[in-house]
Amino acid sequence: MPRDPGFTLVELLFALGILAIALSIAAPSFTELLSNQRARTATHELRQALDFARESAVHSGQPISMTATDSDWAKGWEIFVDTVNRGTRDPQQSPLAVHDPLSSISIRTDSTSRRYIHFTSRGNTIQPNGAFHSGTLTVCGEAGTSYRVVVNKAGRIRSESGTTESYCPN
């Protein structure tokens, strides 16, 4: 009677052991890859929202504010028409855009950008007292790469990447 070719229990356990070792080596780098991707995506979404707010101000001819939820950008934000530059939306006024909280991300700000960023109808940024506003929002991920979103006084927005140790020291 011919023997049926197949795997023996020892061969199967040996193959599973090799697979387990390979996965344990690959898992940390995959986790870092996911963390870096979360930070990159959060930066892209934040910059896209700032671009939208600035473009909306210019196209509509009305001042627009982008406000952090509970003064924490990682908890989300909303964009709305803000004619008096106070950074709060009237309850009867509907927002132009709303963003949900970001997961596994923290965002650090400078003192001028902590609560909100206000764009005039000309596309530049100003503070409540009318002075120019330039600011930095730093997206801190859990892995090695973090990002900065920089708004200059003309309202132009740029982003740059760097190491988490230099951008987000503990």
PDB file of C-alpha atoms in Angstrom:
ATOM      1  CA  MET A   1       0.000   0.000   0.000  1.00  0.00           C
ATOM      2  CA  PRO A   2       1.600   3.287  -1.075  1.00  0.00           C
ATOM      3  CA  ARG A   3       2.029   5.884   1.559  1.00  0.00           C
ATOM      4  CA  ASP A   4       0.122   9.152   1.062  1.00  0.00           C
ATOM      5  CA  PRO A   5       2.638  12.003   0.630  1.00  0.00           C
ATOM      6  CA  GLY A   6       1.947  14.791   3.092  1.00  0.00           C
ATOM      7  CA  PHE A   7       3.313  16.634   6.091  1.00  0.00           C
ATOM      8  CA  THR A   8       4.205  14.926   9.275  1.00  0.00           C
ATOM      9  CA  LEU A   9       3.439  16.564  12.579  1.00  0.00           C
ATOM     10  CA  VAL A  10       7.141  17.279  13.125  1.00  0.00           C
ATOM     11  CA  GLU A  11       7.447  18.984   9.722  1.00  0.00           C
ATOM     12  CA  LEU A  12       4.368  21.070  10.390  1.00  0.00           C
ATOM     13  CA  LEU A  13       5.636  22.194  13.816  1.00  0.00           C
ATOM     14  CA  PHE A  14       9.027  23.006  12.326  1.00  0.00           C
ATOM     15  CA  ALA A  15       7.413  25.163   9.593  1.00  0.00           C
ATOM     16  CA  LEU A  16       5.225  26.943  12.173  1.00  0.00           C
ATOM     17  CA  GLY A  17       8.300  27.638  14.320  1.00  0.00           C
ATOM     18  CA  ILE A  18      10.134  29.233  11.394  1.00  0.00           C
ATOM     19  CA  LEU A  19       7.022  31.279  10.542  1.00  0.00           C
ATOM     20  CA  ALA A  20       6.728  32.468  14.162  1.00  0.00           C
ATOM     21  CA  ILE A  21      10.373  33.573  14.214  1.00  0.00           C
ATOM     22  CA  ALA A  22       9.982  35.440  10.906  1.00  0.00           C
ATOM     23  CA  LEU A  23       6.845  37.212  12.125  1.00  0.00           C
ATOM     24  CA  SER A  24       8.460  38.222  15.416  1.00  0.00           C
ATOM     25  CA  ILE A  25      11.286  39.854  13.476  1.00  0.00           C
ATOM     26  CA  ALA A  26       8.940  41.620  11.025  1.00  0.00           C
ATOM     27  CA  ALA A  27       6.319  42.801  13.547  1.00  0.00           C
ATOM     28  CA  PRO A  28       8.297  45.691  15.125  1.00  0.00           C
ATOM     29  CA  SER A  29       9.209  47.186  11.756  1.00  0.00           C
ATOM     30  CA  PHE A  30       5.608  46.833  10.581  1.00  0.00           C
ATOM     31  CA  THR A  31       4.403  48.612  13.730  1.00  0.00           C
ATOM     32  CA  GLU A  32       6.837  51.457  13.088  1.00  0.00           C
ATOM     33  CA  LEU A  33       5.696  51.622   9.468  1.00  0.00           C
ATOM     34  CA  LEU A  34       2.058  51.954  10.587  1.00  0.00           C
ATOM     35  CA  SER A  35       2.945  54.654  13.140  1.00  0.00           C
ATOM     36  CA  ASN A  36       4.886  56.647  10.561  1.00  0.00           C
ATOM     37  CA  GLN A  37       1.989  56.315   8.120  1.00  0.00           C
ATOM     38  CA  ARG A  38      -0.485  57.594  10.750  1.00  0.00           C
ATOM     39  CA  ALA A  39       1.686  60.676  11.336  1.00  0.00           C
ATOM     40  CA  ARG A  40       2.074  61.282   7.590  1.00  0.00           C
ATOM     41  CA  THR A  41      -1.687  60.947   7.031  1.00  0.00           C
ATOM     42  CA  ALA A  42      -2.492  63.266   9.952  1.00  0.00           C
ATOM     43  CA  THR A  43      -0.079  65.869   8.559  1.00  0.00           C
ATOM     44  CA  HIS A  44      -1.645  65.601   5.123  1.00  0.00           C
ATOM     45  CA  GLU A  45      -5.173  65.987   6.530  1.00  0.00           C
ATOM     46  CA  LEU A  46      -4.164  68.972   8.684  1.00  0.00           C
ATOM     47  CA  ARG A  47      -2.433  70.712   5.798  1.00  0.00           C
ATOM     48  CA  GLN A  48      -5.332  69.978   3.470  1.00  0.00           C
ATOM     49  CA  ALA A  49      -7.764  71.521   5.982  1.00  0.00           C
ATOM     50  CA  LEU A  50      -5.596  74.640   6.305  1.00  0.00           C
ATOM     51  CA  ASP A  51      -5.417  74.930   2.522  1.00  0.00           C
ATOM     52  CA  PHE A  52      -9.203  74.577   2.343  1.00  0.00           C
ATOM     53  CA  ALA A  53      -9.717  77.279   4.986  1.00  0.00           C
ATOM     54  CA  ARG A  54      -7.393  79.694   3.206  1.00  0.00           C
ATOM     55  CA  GLU A  55      -8.898  79.021  -0.228  1.00  0.00           C
ATOM     56  CA  SER A  56     -12.427  79.391   1.176  1.00  0.00           C
ATOM     57  CA  ALA A  57     -11.529  82.771   2.649  1.00  0.00           C
ATOM     58  CA  VAL A  58     -10.113  84.017  -0.635  1.00  0.00           C
ATOM     59  CA  HIS A  59     -12.895  82.640  -2.852  1.00  0.00           C
ATOM     60  CA  SER A  60     -15.792  83.684  -0.632  1.00  0.00           C
ATOM     61  CA  GLY A  61     -14.327  87.053   0.366  1.00  0.00           C
ATOM     62  CA  GLN A  62     -15.134  86.280   4.018  1.00  0.00           C
ATOM     63  CA  PRO A  63     -12.758  85.665   6.917  1.00  0.00           C
ATOM     64  CA  ILE A  64     -12.500  81.991   7.859  1.00  0.00           C
ATOM     65  CA  SER A  65     -11.240  80.389  11.069  1.00  0.00           C
ATOM     66  CA  MET A  66     -10.030  76.877  11.703  1.00  0.00           C
ATOM     67  CA  THR A  67     -10.494  75.982  15.373  1.00  0.00           C
ATOM     68  CA  ALA A  68      -9.091  73.082  17.373  1.00  0.00           C
ATOM     69  CA  THR A  69     -11.612  70.971  19.277  1.00  0.00           C
ATOM     70  CA  ASP A  70     -11.184  71.709  23.005  1.00  0.00           C
ATOM     71  CA  SER A  71      -7.945  73.582  22.151  1.00  0.00           C
ATOM     72  CA  ASP A  72      -6.350  70.271  21.075  1.00  0.00           C
ATOM     73  CA  TRP A  73      -5.741  69.807  17.354  1.00  0.00           C
ATOM     74  CA  ALA A  74      -5.431  66.023  17.771  1.00  0.00           C
ATOM     75  CA  LYS A  75      -9.072  65.944  18.972  1.00  0.00           C
ATOM     76  CA  GLY A  76     -10.171  67.353  15.618  1.00  0.00           C
ATOM     77  CA  TRP A  77     -11.081  70.735  14.195  1.00  0.00           C
ATOM     78  CA  GLU A  78     -13.759  72.674  12.402  1.00  0.00           C
ATOM     79  CA  ILE A  79     -13.694  75.379   9.749  1.00  0.00           C
ATOM     80  CA  PHE A  80     -16.269  78.181   9.663  1.00  0.00           C
ATOM     81  CA  VAL A  81     -16.911  81.795   8.673  1.00  0.00           C
ATOM     82  CA  ASP A  82     -15.617  84.032  11.471  1.00  0.00           C
ATOM     83  CA  THR A  83     -16.292  87.702  10.725  1.00  0.00           C
ATOM     84  CA  VAL A  84     -15.173  88.951  14.163  1.00  0.00           C
ATOM     85  CA  ASN A  85     -11.996  86.827  14.533  1.00  0.00           C
ATOM     86  CA  ARG A  86     -12.802  85.306  17.902  1.00  0.00           C
ATOM     87  CA  GLY A  87     -12.282  81.639  17.031  1.00  0.00           C
ATOM     88  CA  THR A  88     -15.683  80.396  18.157  1.00  0.00           C
ATOM     89  CA  ARG A  89     -18.574  79.408  15.926  1.00  0.00           C
ATOM     90  CA  ASP A  90     -22.081  80.638  16.680  1.00  0.00           C
ATOM     91  CA  PRO A  91     -24.390  77.686  17.479  1.00  0.00           C
ATOM     92  CA  GLN A  92     -26.833  78.577  14.691  1.00  0.00           C
ATOM     93  CA  GLN A  93     -24.010  78.779  12.143  1.00  0.00           C
ATOM     94  CA  SER A  94     -23.100  75.563  10.355  1.00  0.00           C
ATOM     95  CA  PRO A  95     -19.410  74.723   9.860  1.00  0.00           C
ATOM     96  CA  LEU A  96     -17.842  74.524   6.415  1.00  0.00           C
ATOM     97  CA  ALA A  97     -15.897  71.405   7.407  1.00  0.00           C
ATOM     98  CA  VAL A  98     -15.374  69.245  10.491  1.00  0.00           C
ATOM     99  CA  HIS A  99     -12.633  66.707  11.174  1.00  0.00           C
ATOM    100  CA  ASP A 100     -12.797  63.836  13.642  1.00  0.00           C
ATOM    101  CA  PRO A 101     -10.084  63.103  16.230  1.00  0.00           C
ATOM    102  CA  LEU A 102      -6.788  61.630  15.087  1.00  0.00           C
ATOM    103  CA  SER A 103      -5.728  58.312  16.597  1.00  0.00           C
ATOM    104  CA  SER A 104      -2.307  57.719  18.150  1.00  0.00           C
ATOM    105  CA  ILE A 105      -1.172  61.256  17.293  1.00  0.00           C
ATOM    106  CA  SER A 106      -0.402  64.323  19.370  1.00  0.00           C
ATOM    107  CA  ILE A 107      -0.099  67.824  17.945  1.00  0.00           C
ATOM    108  CA  ARG A 108       2.034  70.467  19.620  1.00  0.00           C
ATOM    109  CA  THR A 109       1.615  74.123  18.786  1.00  0.00           C
ATOM    110  CA  ASP A 110       3.270  77.432  19.357  1.00  0.00           C
ATOM    111  CA  SER A 111       1.481  79.966  21.545  1.00  0.00           C
ATOM    112  CA  THR A 112      -0.233  81.800  18.663  1.00  0.00           C
ATOM    113  CA  SER A 113      -1.779  78.679  17.090  1.00  0.00           C
ATOM    114  CA  ARG A 114      -2.989  76.895  20.208  1.00  0.00           C
ATOM    115  CA  ARG A 115      -6.749  77.525  19.764  1.00  0.00           C
ATOM    116  CA  TYR A 116      -7.347  78.596  16.174  1.00  0.00           C
ATOM    117  CA  ILE A 117      -5.932  80.030  12.957  1.00  0.00           C
ATOM    118  CA  HIS A 118      -7.772  82.891  11.247  1.00  0.00           C
ATOM    119  CA  PHE A 119      -7.543  83.652   7.510  1.00  0.00           C
ATOM    120  CA  THR A 120      -8.619  87.017   6.105  1.00  0.00           C
ATOM    121  CA  SER A 121     -10.366  87.405   2.766  1.00  0.00           C
ATOM    122  CA  ARG A 122      -6.944  88.130   1.258  1.00  0.00           C
ATOM    123  CA  GLY A 123      -5.608  84.748   2.417  1.00  0.00           C
ATOM    124  CA  ASN A 124      -3.199  86.007   5.058  1.00  0.00           C
ATOM    125  CA  THR A 125      -3.363  85.083   8.731  1.00  0.00           C
ATOM    126  CA  ILE A 126      -3.949  87.494  11.598  1.00  0.00           C
ATOM    127  CA  GLN A 127      -4.276  87.306  15.356  1.00  0.00           C
ATOM    128  CA  PRO A 128      -7.299  88.655  17.276  1.00  0.00           C
ATOM    129  CA  ASN A 129      -5.501  91.974  17.866  1.00  0.00           C
ATOM    130  CA  GLY A 130      -4.908  92.402  14.114  1.00  0.00           C
ATOM    131  CA  ALA A 131      -1.198  91.580  14.212  1.00  0.00           C
ATOM    132  CA  PHE A 132       0.156  89.125  11.675  1.00  0.00           C
ATOM    133  CA  HIS A 133       0.058  85.470  12.642  1.00  0.00           C
ATOM    134  CA  SER A 134       2.630  82.869  11.796  1.00  0.00           C
ATOM    135  CA  GLY A 135       2.619  79.537  13.527  1.00  0.00           C
ATOM    136  CA  THR A 136       3.751  75.958  13.659  1.00  0.00           C
ATOM    137  CA  LEU A 137       1.725  72.817  14.300  1.00  0.00           C
ATOM    138  CA  THR A 138       3.960  69.831  15.053  1.00  0.00           C
ATOM    139  CA  VAL A 139       2.455  66.397  14.411  1.00  0.00           C
ATOM    140  CA  CYS A 140       4.120  63.956  16.799  1.00  0.00           C
ATOM    141  CA  GLY A 141       3.840  60.309  15.909  1.00  0.00           C
ATOM    142  CA  GLU A 142       4.740  57.300  18.025  1.00  0.00           C
ATOM    143  CA  ALA A 143       7.589  56.205  15.726  1.00  0.00           C
ATOM    144  CA  GLY A 144      10.719  57.844  14.363  1.00  0.00           C
ATOM    145  CA  THR A 145       9.223  60.415  11.984  1.00  0.00           C
ATOM    146  CA  SER A 146       7.247  63.518  12.899  1.00  0.00           C
ATOM    147  CA  TYR A 147       6.122  66.511  10.868  1.00  0.00           C
ATOM    148  CA  ARG A 148       5.696  70.258  11.112  1.00  0.00           C
ATOM    149  CA  VAL A 149       3.018  72.281   9.368  1.00  0.00           C
ATOM    150  CA  VAL A 150       4.161  75.902   9.157  1.00  0.00           C
ATOM    151  CA  VAL A 151       1.896  78.854   8.357  1.00  0.00           C
ATOM    152  CA  ASN A 152       3.726  82.076   7.542  1.00  0.00           C
ATOM    153  CA  LYS A 153       2.385  85.625   7.890  1.00  0.00           C
ATOM    154  CA  ALA A 154       1.241  85.683   4.270  1.00  0.00           C
ATOM    155  CA  GLY A 155      -0.886  82.601   4.984  1.00  0.00           C
ATOM    156  CA  ARG A 156       1.264  80.245   2.959  1.00  0.00           C
ATOM    157  CA  ILE A 157       1.387  76.719   4.309  1.00  0.00           C
ATOM    158  CA  ARG A 158       4.236  74.247   4.067  1.00  0.00           C
ATOM    159  CA  SER A 159       5.112  70.988   5.764  1.00  0.00           C
ATOM    160  CA  GLU A 160       8.437  69.412   6.630  1.00  0.00           C
ATOM    161  CA  SER A 161       9.487  66.096   8.101  1.00  0.00           C
ATOM    162  CA  GLY A 162      12.056  65.330  10.748  1.00  0.00           C
ATOM    163  CA  THR A 163      12.892  62.932  13.508  1.00  0.00           C
ATOM    164  CA  THR A 164      10.590  62.575  16.470  1.00  0.00           C
ATOM    165  CA  GLU A 165      13.538  63.155  18.827  1.00  0.00           C
ATOM    166  CA  SER A 166      14.206  66.608  17.380  1.00  0.00           C
ATOM    167  CA  TYR A 167      10.587  67.711  16.692  1.00  0.00           C
ATOM    168  CA  CYS A 168       8.852  66.192  19.717  1.00  0.00           C
ATOM    169  CA  PRO A 169      11.314  65.776  22.612  1.00  0.00           C
ATOM    170  CA  ASN A 170       9.818  64.372  25.774  1.00  0.00           C
TER     171      ASN A 170
END
